[in-house]
Coordinates of C-alpha atoms in Angstrom, one line a residue:
Chain D
M226 CA 34.9 -29.3 -5.0
N227 CA 33.9 -27.0 -7.8
L228 CA 30.5 -25.5 -8.3
P229 CA 29.1 -27.7 -11.1
E230 CA 30.1 -30.8 -9.2
A231 CA 28.6 -29.5 -6.0
L232 CA 25.3 -28.7 -7.9
S233 CA 25.0 -32.1 -9.7
G234 CA 26.2 -34.4 -6.9
L235 CA 24.4 -32.7 -4.1
W236 CA 21.4 -31.3 -5.8
A237 CA 19.0 -32.8 -3.3
Y238 CA 20.7 -30.9 -0.5
W239 CA 20.5 -27.6 -2.4
L240 CA 16.8 -28.2 -2.9
L241 CA 16.4 -29.0 0.8
I242 CA 18.3 -25.8 1.9
A243 CA 16.1 -23.8 -0.5
L244 CA 13.0 -25.3 0.9
M245 CA 14.1 -24.8 4.5
M246 CA 14.9 -21.1 3.8
V247 CA 11.5 -20.6 2.2
G248 CA 9.9 -22.0 5.3
L249 CA 12.1 -19.9 7.6
Y250 CA 11.4 -16.8 5.5
I251 CA 7.7 -17.2 5.8
V252 CA 7.9 -17.6 9.6
I253 CA 9.9 -14.4 9.9
A254 CA 8.3 -12.2 7.2
R255 CA 4.5 -13.1 7.4
D256 CA 2.3 -11.5 10.0
N257 CA -0.5 -13.9 9.6
L258 CA -0.3 -16.6 12.3
I259 CA -1.7 -19.4 10.1
K260 CA 0.9 -18.6 7.4
K261 CA 3.6 -18.7 10.1
V262 CA 2.4 -22.2 11.0
M263 CA 2.6 -23.1 7.3
G264 CA 6.1 -21.8 7.1
L265 CA 7.1 -23.8 10.2
N266 CA 5.6 -26.9 8.5
I267 CA 7.7 -26.3 5.3
F268 CA 10.7 -25.8 7.5
Q269 CA 10.1 -29.1 9.3
A270 CA 9.4 -30.9 6.0
A271 CA 12.8 -29.9 4.7
A272 CA 14.4 -31.5 7.7
I273 CA 12.4 -34.6 7.3
L274 CA 13.3 -34.8 3.6
F275 CA 17.0 -34.4 4.7
Y276 CA 16.7 -37.7 6.7
V277 CA 14.9 -39.4 3.8
T278 CA 17.6 -38.3 1.3
M279 CA 20.3 -39.6 3.6
A280 CA 18.6 -43.0 3.8
K281 CA 18.9 -43.6 0.0
V282 CA 21.6 -46.1 -1.0
E283 CA 22.6 -46.0 -4.6
G284 CA 21.0 -49.0 -6.3
G285 CA 19.4 -50.1 -3.1
T286 CA 15.9 -51.4 -2.9
A287 CA 13.2 -51.1 -0.3
P288 CA 14.4 -52.8 2.9
I289 CA 12.0 -55.7 2.8
V290 CA 13.6 -59.2 3.0
P291 CA 12.0 -60.9 0.0
G292 CA 10.2 -64.2 0.2
G293 CA 9.7 -66.9 2.8
A294 CA 10.5 -70.5 2.2
D295 CA 9.2 -70.5 -1.4
H296 CA 11.7 -68.1 -2.9
G297 CA 14.7 -69.7 -1.5
A298 CA 18.1 -68.3 -0.9
G299 CA 18.7 -67.5 -4.6
H300 CA 16.3 -64.6 -4.5
G301 CA 16.5 -63.3 -1.0
G302 CA 20.0 -63.9 0.0
H303 CA 22.5 -61.5 1.5
D304 CA 23.7 -60.1 -1.8
V305 CA 20.6 -57.7 -2.0
L306 CA 21.5 -54.1 -1.5
Y307 CA 18.9 -52.3 0.7
S308 CA 18.2 -48.7 1.4
N309 CA 18.7 -47.7 5.0
P310 CA 15.4 -48.1 6.8
L311 CA 16.4 -46.4 10.1
P312 CA 16.1 -42.7 9.0
H313 CA 12.6 -43.5 7.7
V314 CA 11.6 -44.9 11.1
L315 CA 13.0 -41.9 12.8
M316 CA 11.0 -39.6 10.5
L317 CA 7.8 -41.4 11.4
T318 CA 8.4 -40.1 14.9
A319 CA 9.4 -36.6 13.6
I320 CA 6.3 -36.4 11.6
V321 CA 4.2 -37.2 14.6
V322 CA 6.0 -34.4 16.5
G323 CA 5.3 -32.1 13.6
V324 CA 1.6 -32.9 13.6
A325 CA 1.4 -32.3 17.3
T326 CA 3.2 -29.0 16.9
T327 CA 1.0 -27.9 14.1
A328 CA -2.1 -28.9 16.0
L329 CA -1.0 -27.0 19.1
A330 CA 0.0 -24.0 17.0
L331 CA -3.4 -23.9 15.3
A332 CA -5.1 -24.2 18.7
L333 CA -3.2 -21.3 20.0
A334 CA -4.0 -19.3 16.9
V335 CA -7.7 -20.0 17.5
R336 CA -7.3 -18.8 21.1
I337 CA -5.4 -15.7 19.9
H338 CA -8.2 -15.0 17.4
G339 CA -10.7 -15.3 20.2
D340 CA -8.8 -12.9 22.5
Y341 CA -7.7 -10.3 20.0
G342 CA -10.2 -10.7 17.2
T343 CA -7.4 -11.0 14.6
S344 CA -4.9 -13.6 13.3
E345 CA -2.5 -10.9 12.2
E346 CA 0.5 -10.5 14.5
D347 CA 1.0 -6.8 13.8
E348 CA -2.7 -6.1 14.6
A349 CA -2.4 -8.1 17.8
V350 CA 0.7 -6.2 18.9
A351 CA -1.0 -2.9 18.1
Y352 CA -4.0 -4.0 20.2
D353 CA -1.7 -4.8 23.1
M354 CA 0.0 -1.4 22.8
G355 CA -3.4 0.2 22.9
H356 CA -4.9 -1.8 25.8
G357 CA -1.9 -2.4 28.0
Chain Z
M215 CA 17.6 -53.7 41.2
I216 CA 18.7 -50.1 40.8
E217 CA 18.8 -50.7 37.0
K218 CA 15.2 -51.7 37.1
I219 CA 13.9 -48.6 38.9
L220 CA 16.1 -46.4 36.7
V221 CA 13.6 -46.6 33.8
L222 CA 10.7 -45.8 36.2
E223 CA 12.1 -42.3 36.5
V224 CA 10.7 -41.5 33.1
V225 CA 7.9 -44.1 32.8
L226 CA 6.1 -43.1 36.0
P227 CA 5.2 -39.5 35.0
L228 CA 4.7 -40.6 31.4
L229 CA 2.0 -43.2 32.6
A230 CA 0.7 -41.0 35.3
A231 CA -0.4 -38.3 32.8
P232 CA -3.0 -40.5 31.0
V233 CA -4.2 -41.7 34.4
C234 CA -4.9 -38.1 35.3
V235 CA -6.8 -37.7 32.0
L236 CA -8.9 -40.7 32.7
V237 CA -9.7 -40.1 36.4
R238 CA -10.7 -36.4 35.8
H239 CA -10.9 -35.6 39.5
P240 CA -8.9 -32.4 40.2
R241 CA -8.2 -33.1 43.8
F242 CA -7.1 -36.7 43.1
C243 CA -5.0 -35.6 40.2
R244 CA -3.2 -33.0 42.4
L245 CA -2.4 -35.5 45.1
F246 CA -1.6 -38.3 42.6
S247 CA 0.8 -36.2 40.6
L248 CA 2.4 -35.0 43.9
G249 CA 2.9 -38.6 44.8
V250 CA 4.4 -39.5 41.4
V251 CA 6.8 -36.6 41.6
A252 CA 7.8 -37.6 45.1
A253 CA 8.5 -41.1 43.9
C254 CA 10.6 -39.7 41.0
F255 CA 12.6 -37.6 43.5
A256 CA 13.2 -40.6 45.7
I257 CA 14.5 -42.6 42.6
A258 CA 16.7 -39.7 41.5
V259 CA 18.3 -39.4 45.0
A260 CA 18.9 -43.1 45.1
L261 CA 20.5 -42.9 41.7
L262 CA 22.7 -40.0 42.7
V263 CA 23.8 -41.7 45.9
E264 CA 24.6 -44.9 43.8
V265 CA 26.6 -43.3 41.1
R266 CA 28.5 -40.8 43.2
G267 CA 32.2 -41.5 43.0
G268 CA 32.2 -42.5 39.4
G269 CA 29.6 -45.2 39.1
V270 CA 27.4 -45.8 36.1
I271 CA 24.0 -47.4 35.8
S272 CA 22.8 -48.5 32.5
Y273 CA 19.4 -49.9 31.4
E274 CA 18.7 -51.5 28.0
L275 CA 15.2 -50.7 26.8
G276 CA 13.4 -53.7 25.6
G277 CA 16.4 -55.8 26.2
W278 CA 18.2 -54.5 23.0
P279 CA 21.8 -54.0 23.8
P280 CA 23.4 -50.6 22.8
P281 CA 24.4 -49.3 20.3
L282 CA 21.5 -50.7 18.4
G283 CA 19.0 -50.4 21.2
I284 CA 18.1 -47.3 23.2
E285 CA 20.1 -47.1 26.4
Y286 CA 19.2 -45.2 29.5
R287 CA 22.5 -44.4 31.2
V288 CA 23.0 -42.5 34.4
S289 CA 26.3 -41.2 35.6
T290 CA 27.0 -38.3 38.1
V291 CA 26.1 -35.7 35.4
N292 CA 22.7 -37.2 34.6
A293 CA 21.9 -38.1 38.2
Y294 CA 22.6 -34.5 39.2
L295 CA 20.2 -33.2 36.6
L296 CA 17.5 -35.8 37.5
A297 CA 17.8 -34.8 41.2
L298 CA 17.5 -31.1 40.2
V299 CA 14.4 -31.5 38.1
T300 CA 12.6 -33.8 40.4
S301 CA 13.4 -31.8 43.6
M302 CA 12.1 -28.6 41.9
A303 CA 9.1 -30.4 40.6
L304 CA 8.4 -31.7 44.1
V305 CA 8.5 -28.3 45.6
V306 CA 6.5 -26.7 42.9
F307 CA 3.8 -29.4 43.0
S308 CA 3.5 -29.1 46.8
F309 CA 2.7 -25.4 46.3
D310 CA -1.0 -25.0 46.8
S311 CA -2.0 -22.5 44.2
R312 CA -5.6 -22.4 45.4
G313 CA -7.6 -23.0 42.2
G314 CA -5.0 -23.8 39.6
P315 CA -4.1 -21.7 36.6
P316 CA -6.5 -18.8 35.7
R317 CA -7.7 -20.1 32.4
V318 CA -8.4 -23.6 33.4
P319 CA -11.9 -24.3 34.7
E320 CA -12.4 -26.8 37.5
E321 CA -13.7 -29.6 35.3
R322 CA -10.6 -29.4 33.0
R323 CA -7.9 -29.1 35.7
H324 CA -7.0 -32.8 35.4
L325 CA -5.6 -32.0 32.0
Y326 CA -3.3 -29.3 33.5
Y327 CA -1.8 -31.9 35.8
A328 CA -1.4 -34.3 32.9
V329 CA 0.5 -31.8 30.8
F330 CA 2.6 -30.9 33.8
L331 CA 3.6 -34.5 34.3
L332 CA 4.3 -34.9 30.6
C333 CA 6.6 -31.9 30.8
I334 CA 8.5 -33.5 33.7
S335 CA 8.8 -36.8 32.0
G336 CA 10.2 -35.1 28.9
L337 CA 12.8 -33.2 30.9
L338 CA 13.8 -36.3 32.8
G339 CA 14.0 -38.2 29.6
I340 CA 16.4 -35.8 28.0
A341 CA 18.7 -36.1 31.1
I342 CA 18.5 -39.9 31.3
T343 CA 18.7 -41.2 27.7
G344 CA 21.9 -42.2 25.9
D345 CA 20.4 -42.0 22.4
A346 CA 20.6 -38.9 20.3
F347 CA 17.2 -39.2 18.5
N348 CA 15.5 -40.2 21.8
I349 CA 16.7 -36.9 23.1
F350 CA 15.0 -35.1 20.3
V351 CA 11.7 -36.9 21.1
F352 CA 11.9 -36.0 24.8
L353 CA 13.0 -32.5 23.9
E354 CA 9.8 -32.0 21.9
I355 CA 7.6 -33.7 24.6
S356 CA 8.9 -31.3 27.2
S357 CA 8.7 -28.3 24.8
L358 CA 5.2 -29.0 23.5
S359 CA 3.9 -29.3 27.1
S360 CA 5.7 -26.2 28.2
Y361 CA 4.0 -24.2 25.3
I362 CA 0.6 -25.5 26.7
L363 CA 1.5 -24.6 30.3
V364 CA 2.6 -21.1 29.3
S365 CA -0.6 -20.5 27.4
L366 CA -2.7 -21.1 30.5
G367 CA -1.7 -17.8 32.1
G368 CA -4.6 -15.4 32.7
H369 CA -3.6 -12.6 30.4
R370 CA -4.4 -12.8 26.7
R371 CA -0.7 -12.1 26.0
A372 CA 0.1 -15.5 27.6
V373 CA -1.3 -17.2 24.5
M374 CA 0.6 -14.9 22.2
S375 CA 3.8 -15.6 24.2
A376 CA 3.1 -19.3 24.0
F377 CA 2.8 -19.0 20.2
Y378 CA 6.2 -17.2 20.0
Y379 CA 7.7 -19.7 22.3
L380 CA 6.3 -22.5 20.0
V381 CA 7.7 -20.9 16.9
M382 CA 11.2 -20.4 18.4
G383 CA 11.2 -23.7 20.1
T384 CA 10.2 -25.6 17.0
I385 CA 13.0 -23.9 15.0
G386 CA 15.4 -24.9 17.7
G387 CA 14.1 -28.5 17.7
V388 CA 14.4 -28.8 14.0
F389 CA 18.0 -27.5 14.1
F390 CA 18.7 -30.1 16.8
M391 CA 17.2 -32.8 14.6
L392 CA 19.3 -31.8 11.6
G393 CA 22.4 -31.8 13.7
V394 CA 21.6 -35.3 14.9
G395 CA 21.0 -36.3 11.3
L396 CA 24.4 -35.1 10.2
L397 CA 26.1 -36.9 13.1
Y398 CA 24.3 -40.0 12.1
Q399 CA 25.5 -39.5 8.6
A400 CA 29.0 -39.2 9.8
T401 CA 29.1 -42.1 12.2
G402 CA 26.2 -44.4 11.3
T403 CA 25.0 -44.6 14.9
L404 CA 22.7 -42.7 17.3
N405 CA 24.0 -44.0 20.6
L406 CA 25.7 -41.0 22.2
R407 CA 28.8 -42.9 23.5
D408 CA 29.1 -44.7 20.2
I409 CA 28.9 -41.4 18.2
A410 CA 31.6 -39.9 20.5
A411 CA 33.8 -42.9 20.0
R412 CA 33.5 -42.9 16.2
L413 CA 33.4 -39.2 15.5
E414 CA 36.7 -37.7 14.5
P415 CA 35.9 -34.0 14.4
S416 CA 38.2 -31.9 12.3
L417 CA 37.8 -28.4 10.9
D418 CA 38.2 -29.8 7.3
D419 CA 35.1 -32.0 7.7
R420 CA 32.4 -29.5 7.0
G421 CA 29.6 -31.9 7.8
T422 CA 30.8 -32.3 11.3
V423 CA 31.3 -28.6 11.8
L424 CA 27.8 -28.0 10.4
A425 CA 26.4 -30.6 12.8
L426 CA 28.1 -28.8 15.7
A427 CA 26.7 -25.4 14.5
L428 CA 23.2 -26.7 14.2
L429 CA 23.2 -28.4 17.5
V430 CA 24.7 -25.4 19.4
V431 CA 22.2 -23.0 17.8
G432 CA 19.3 -25.3 18.3
I433 CA 20.0 -25.9 21.9
S434 CA 20.9 -22.3 22.5
I435 CA 17.4 -21.3 21.4
K436 CA 15.9 -23.7 24.0
L437 CA 18.4 -22.5 26.6
A438 CA 17.7 -18.8 25.8
V439 CA 21.3 -17.9 25.3
F440 CA 21.6 -14.2 24.5
P441 CA 20.6 -13.1 21.8
L442 CA 18.3 -16.0 21.2
H443 CA 16.4 -15.3 24.5
H444 CA 13.6 -13.3 23.1
W445 CA 10.9 -15.8 23.9
L446 CA 11.8 -16.1 27.5
P447 CA 10.8 -12.9 29.2
N448 CA 7.3 -13.0 27.7
A449 CA 6.8 -16.7 28.4
Y450 CA 7.9 -16.4 32.0
S451 CA 6.0 -13.3 32.8
F452 CA 2.6 -14.4 31.4
A453 CA 2.7 -18.1 32.3
P454 CA 0.8 -19.1 35.5
P455 CA 3.1 -18.3 38.4
K456 CA 3.6 -22.0 39.3
V457 CA 4.5 -22.8 35.7
S458 CA 7.0 -19.9 35.6
A459 CA 8.6 -21.2 38.8
F460 CA 8.9 -24.7 37.4
L461 CA 10.2 -23.8 34.0
A462 CA 12.6 -21.2 35.3
A463 CA 14.0 -23.8 37.7
T464 CA 14.3 -26.7 35.3
A465 CA 13.7 -26.3 31.5
T466 CA 16.7 -24.1 30.7
K467 CA 18.8 -26.2 33.1
V468 CA 18.2 -29.4 31.1
S469 CA 19.1 -27.5 27.9
F470 CA 22.3 -26.4 29.5
Y471 CA 23.1 -30.1 30.3
L472 CA 22.4 -30.9 26.7
L473 CA 24.7 -28.2 25.4
A474 CA 27.5 -29.3 27.8
M475 CA 27.0 -32.9 26.7
V476 CA 27.2 -32.1 23.0
L477 CA 30.3 -29.9 23.4
F478 CA 32.3 -32.1 25.8
T479 CA 31.1 -35.7 25.3
I480 CA 30.3 -35.8 21.6
F481 CA 32.7 -33.3 20.1
G482 CA 35.2 -33.2 22.9
A483 CA 36.8 -30.2 24.6
P484 CA 40.0 -30.3 22.5
F485 CA 38.1 -29.9 19.3
V486 CA 35.5 -27.4 20.4
F487 CA 37.7 -25.2 22.6
E488 CA 41.2 -25.5 21.0
E489 CA 40.6 -26.1 17.3
L490 CA 37.3 -24.4 16.8
R491 CA 37.7 -21.9 19.7
L492 CA 34.0 -21.7 20.4
Q493 CA 34.7 -19.6 23.5
A494 CA 35.5 -16.7 21.2
V495 CA 31.7 -16.6 20.6
L496 CA 30.4 -18.0 23.8
L497 CA 32.3 -15.8 26.2
P498 CA 31.3 -12.4 24.7
L499 CA 27.7 -13.5 24.4
S500 CA 27.7 -14.6 28.1
I501 CA 29.1 -11.3 29.2
L502 CA 26.6 -9.4 27.0
A503 CA 23.8 -11.4 28.6
M504 CA 25.1 -10.7 32.1
F505 CA 25.1 -6.9 31.4
L506 CA 22.3 -6.3 28.9
A507 CA 19.7 -8.6 30.5
S508 CA 20.6 -7.4 34.0
G509 CA 20.3 -3.8 32.6
A510 CA 17.0 -4.6 31.1
A511 CA 15.8 -6.1 34.4
I512 CA 16.5 -2.8 36.2
F513 CA 14.0 -1.0 34.0
Q514 CA 11.1 -3.5 34.4
T515 CA 8.1 -2.5 36.3
D516 CA 6.6 -5.9 36.5
L517 CA 8.3 -8.2 39.1
R518 CA 7.8 -11.3 36.9
R519 CA 9.4 -9.6 33.9
L520 CA 12.2 -8.4 36.1
L521 CA 12.9 -11.9 37.3
A522 CA 12.6 -13.3 33.7
Y523 CA 15.3 -10.9 32.4
S524 CA 17.4 -11.7 35.4
S525 CA 17.1 -15.4 34.3
V526 CA 18.6 -14.5 30.9
A527 CA 21.5 -12.9 32.7
Q528 CA 22.0 -15.9 35.0
I529 CA 22.1 -18.2 31.9
G530 CA 25.0 -15.9 30.9
Y531 CA 26.8 -17.0 34.0
M532 CA 26.2 -20.6 33.2
T533 CA 27.5 -20.4 29.6
L534 CA 30.4 -18.4 30.9
G535 CA 31.3 -21.4 33.1
L536 CA 31.0 -23.6 30.0
S537 CA 33.3 -21.4 27.9
T538 CA 36.1 -21.7 30.5
A539 CA 36.4 -25.4 29.7
N540 CA 38.2 -26.1 32.9
A541 CA 37.0 -28.2 35.8
T542 CA 36.5 -25.3 38.2
G543 CA 34.7 -23.1 35.7
L544 CA 32.5 -25.8 34.4
A545 CA 31.7 -27.0 37.9
G546 CA 30.8 -23.4 38.7
G547 CA 28.4 -23.4 35.7
L548 CA 26.9 -26.7 36.7
V549 CA 26.5 -25.8 40.3
H550 CA 24.8 -22.6 39.2
L551 CA 22.2 -24.8 37.6
F552 CA 21.0 -26.0 40.9
N553 CA 21.7 -22.8 42.8
H554 CA 19.8 -20.7 40.3
A555 CA 17.0 -23.2 40.2
V556 CA 16.7 -22.9 44.0
M557 CA 16.7 -19.1 44.1
K558 CA 14.7 -18.4 40.9
G559 CA 12.2 -21.1 41.7
G560 CA 11.8 -19.6 45.2
L561 CA 11.4 -16.1 43.8
F562 CA 8.7 -17.1 41.3
L563 CA 6.9 -18.9 44.1
V564 CA 7.0 -15.7 46.1
V565 CA 5.6 -13.9 43.1
A566 CA 2.8 -16.5 43.1
C567 CA 2.1 -15.6 46.8
L568 CA 2.1 -11.9 46.1
L569 CA -0.2 -12.4 43.1
Y570 CA -2.6 -14.3 45.2
R571 CA -2.8 -11.8 48.0
V572 CA -2.1 -8.4 46.3
G573 CA -3.6 -9.3 42.9
S574 CA -0.7 -7.7 40.9
V575 CA 3.0 -7.8 41.0
H576 CA 3.4 -4.4 39.3
I577 CA 6.2 -2.6 41.2
D578 CA 3.8 0.2 42.3
A579 CA 1.2 -2.2 43.7
L580 CA 3.9 -3.7 46.0
A581 CA 4.6 -0.5 47.9
G582 CA 4.6 -1.2 51.6
I583 CA 3.7 -4.9 51.2
G584 CA 6.8 -5.8 53.3
R585 CA 4.8 -4.9 56.4
R586 CA 1.7 -6.7 55.4
M587 CA 3.4 -9.9 54.2
P588 CA 6.6 -10.1 56.3
L589 CA 7.3 -13.8 55.7
T590 CA 6.7 -13.7 51.9
S591 CA 8.8 -10.5 51.6
A592 CA 11.6 -12.0 53.7
A593 CA 11.8 -15.0 51.4
L594 CA 12.0 -12.6 48.5
V595 CA 14.9 -10.8 50.2
I596 CA 16.8 -14.0 50.7
G597 CA 16.3 -15.0 47.0
G598 CA 17.3 -11.5 46.0
L599 CA 20.5 -11.6 48.1
S600 CA 21.3 -14.9 46.5
L601 CA 20.9 -13.4 43.0
I602 CA 23.4 -10.7 43.9
G603 CA 25.8 -13.3 45.3
V604 CA 26.0 -12.3 48.9
P605 CA 28.2 -14.7 51.0
G606 CA 26.2 -17.3 52.8
T607 CA 23.8 -17.8 49.9
V608 CA 24.0 -20.2 47.0
G609 CA 24.6 -17.3 44.5
F610 CA 28.0 -16.7 46.2
V611 CA 29.0 -20.3 45.8
S612 CA 28.4 -20.2 42.1
K613 CA 30.1 -16.9 41.5
W614 CA 33.1 -17.9 43.7
Y615 CA 33.8 -21.0 41.5
L616 CA 33.0 -19.2 38.3
V617 CA 35.4 -16.4 39.1
S618 CA 38.1 -19.0 40.2
G619 CA 37.6 -20.9 36.9
V620 CA 37.8 -17.7 34.8
L621 CA 41.0 -16.7 36.7
E622 CA 42.5 -20.1 36.2
R623 CA 42.0 -19.5 32.5
G624 CA 43.8 -16.2 32.9
W625 CA 40.8 -14.1 31.9
T626 CA 41.2 -11.3 34.5
A627 CA 38.9 -8.9 32.6
A628 CA 36.1 -11.4 32.6
A629 CA 36.4 -12.0 36.3
V630 CA 36.1 -8.2 36.9
L631 CA 33.1 -8.1 34.7
I632 CA 31.4 -10.9 36.7
L633 CA 31.8 -8.8 39.8
L634 CA 30.6 -5.7 38.1
S635 CA 27.5 -7.4 36.8
S636 CA 26.7 -8.4 40.3
L637 CA 26.3 -4.7 41.0
L638 CA 23.5 -4.6 38.4
A639 CA 21.8 -7.4 40.2
L640 CA 22.2 -5.3 43.4
V641 CA 20.3 -2.4 41.6
Y642 CA 17.3 -4.4 40.5
V643 CA 17.0 -6.4 43.7
G644 CA 17.5 -3.3 45.7
K645 CA 14.7 -1.6 43.7
V646 CA 12.2 -4.3 44.7
V647 CA 13.3 -4.4 48.3
E648 CA 13.0 -0.6 48.5
V649 CA 9.5 -0.7 47.2
L650 CA 8.5 -3.5 49.5
Y651 CA 9.8 -2.0 52.7
F652 CA 10.3 1.7 52.4
R653 CA 7.8 3.1 50.0
K654 CA 4.5 4.2 51.2
P655 CA 1.5 2.6 49.5
A656 CA -0.4 4.8 47.1
E657 CA -3.6 6.4 48.3
T658 CA -5.5 4.9 45.5
Q659 CA -4.3 1.4 46.3
P660 CA -5.0 0.6 50.0
I661 CA -3.2 -2.5 51.2
D662 CA -4.9 -2.8 54.6
H663 CA -6.8 -5.9 53.4
V664 CA -3.6 -7.7 52.4
R665 CA -2.7 -10.6 54.6
E666 CA 0.2 -13.0 54.8
A667 CA 0.0 -15.8 52.2
P668 CA -1.5 -19.1 53.3
L669 CA 0.8 -21.8 54.6
G670 CA 0.3 -24.1 51.6
M671 CA 2.0 -21.3 49.5
L672 CA 4.4 -20.0 52.0
A673 CA 6.0 -23.3 53.0
P674 CA 7.3 -24.3 49.5
A675 CA 8.6 -20.8 48.9
W676 CA 10.4 -20.9 52.3
V677 CA 11.8 -24.4 51.6
L678 CA 13.6 -22.9 48.6
A679 CA 14.6 -19.8 50.5
A680 CA 16.0 -22.0 53.3
A681 CA 17.7 -24.2 50.7
A682 CA 19.3 -21.0 49.2
V683 CA 21.0 -20.4 52.6
F684 CA 21.6 -24.1 53.5
F685 CA 23.4 -24.9 50.2
G686 CA 25.2 -21.6 50.5
L687 CA 26.9 -22.9 53.6
T688 CA 27.3 -26.6 52.8
T689 CA 28.4 -27.3 49.3
D690 CA 29.3 -31.0 49.4
W691 CA 26.1 -32.2 47.7
T692 CA 26.0 -29.3 45.2
Y693 CA 29.5 -28.2 44.4
G694 CA 30.9 -31.7 45.2
V695 CA 28.6 -33.4 42.8
A696 CA 29.0 -30.6 40.2
R697 CA 32.8 -30.9 40.4
E698 CA 32.6 -34.6 39.8
A699 CA 30.2 -34.1 36.9
A700 CA 32.5 -31.4 35.4
E701 CA 35.5 -33.7 35.6
L702 CA 33.5 -36.5 34.0
L703 CA 32.4 -34.2 31.2
L704 CA 35.9 -32.8 30.6
A705 CA 37.1 -36.4 30.3
G706 CA 34.5 -36.9 27.6
G707 CA 32.3 -39.2 29.6
I708 CA 28.6 -39.0 30.6

């Protein structure tokens, strides 16, 4: 696969990878704990978008079987192409996990701020060095 | 009948947690959770007895047949893990820590038991389920509750360690989720056996190789494979002692099972170890872990930190067994899961006893304690001997089979290195024993008031110390089961 093809056909993946690395970079490079949590969130969002991207079927519609008795077989038969609903369902769970993680991380950050008087990692480490 | 109680293994602790939250009575919660864990242990033992010899028990959740529905499936491998987690949970829960974790006031202690039960249910869920995404969910349930448990340690650094653990653990969890996504993309299914049957891994298929890479790195973070172990020493040394004992004995063990399952069942030993040659990475990292982490343990002045670094080294032995990819070596790695759980769980419980009576486990504070707390110290010596791998203890059993597996593979140098690394264990265990028995207590720190630990603490620690000797002499239910599990894994089954 040459580069233009890889860029045009898989652009969503490149975007995801870029987003993921942005998130990871923030987690590594920032000292502020809240920013770290934000970076972690971006990182998770990239993974969630990956699943959502994967679910898209070209030309597919939302996976809702149209109509009841009124519409008849002509409208809602088996010839309709649907997107894959399963990854979306999985991501509902993953989003819940993400929310729980964020909530816990923020709670810990509050606790750390209470104990150290700072939300900056480097200052907290320096405090530990000074106080044993 | 046995299929019906299979699902209770996970459901019981999962439902018991909200019961604890609602009842809010610390004493009730303590006894109630102990009862639930005991029931889980009984189920796990029944399952293990049932599946030994190649049986499989399967349960379809909600009546949806696999591969569409989620399947709980127990073979020797899973039953071994379930028995390990529940037995350790039972011992740790029976440990009377006299007042719970330092940062939890009496009126909130019911929440501590609820989180503990959630953690157990997550770990059991990982071991029992046959669905890849379900594993991710249980992985996060157990991880999130471990972060909370770690943060309850008395020192302010406990919270900081929990935060690091959370960041690392979440990155690992997301990697795992991405890997599962790629596998789903390649096979269109989430059922583990179905994935294994449909996946045709090849080096040309970059999606599959990437999936393997993401899964291995993600799990390695949770398993604390060197050099991804950075969260572990802090988390284990600042967590409440009971929590350290439980996590050291179970959490990394379940991750090890997950790694073995991904490598052997999903991708298959021929692809991973012959085409991809993962052992070229895994073996050096294992050996580095054995030496560098043991080396770091020697220089620790806090007993908990010393044990935590020793855990990283012991994980190196397990992954070494994994990288041999033969029945003896893998069985050696698997049996070391249980053996290490017994000795490290016991040692961390001893630490809890020492903390309760002495108030510190700094190496200088322990001078001469061997005379004041003879039973506690003796349990520590047994655990320590087991870490070194002295014959007659469980550590010897693990190392014997690991070395045999490595020699079967023709890696003589690695076998020599295993034996040499035991010498490092001798140094750090020897250091603690020397302080406990032979060093005079400092003038500034009189130890005359120190008494033997109460029975509620001593008994669980001694149960594990006795188990370390018992299973060092009879290996049918440890190595026997691990061997069966290893053969099953190598054949690509679970």
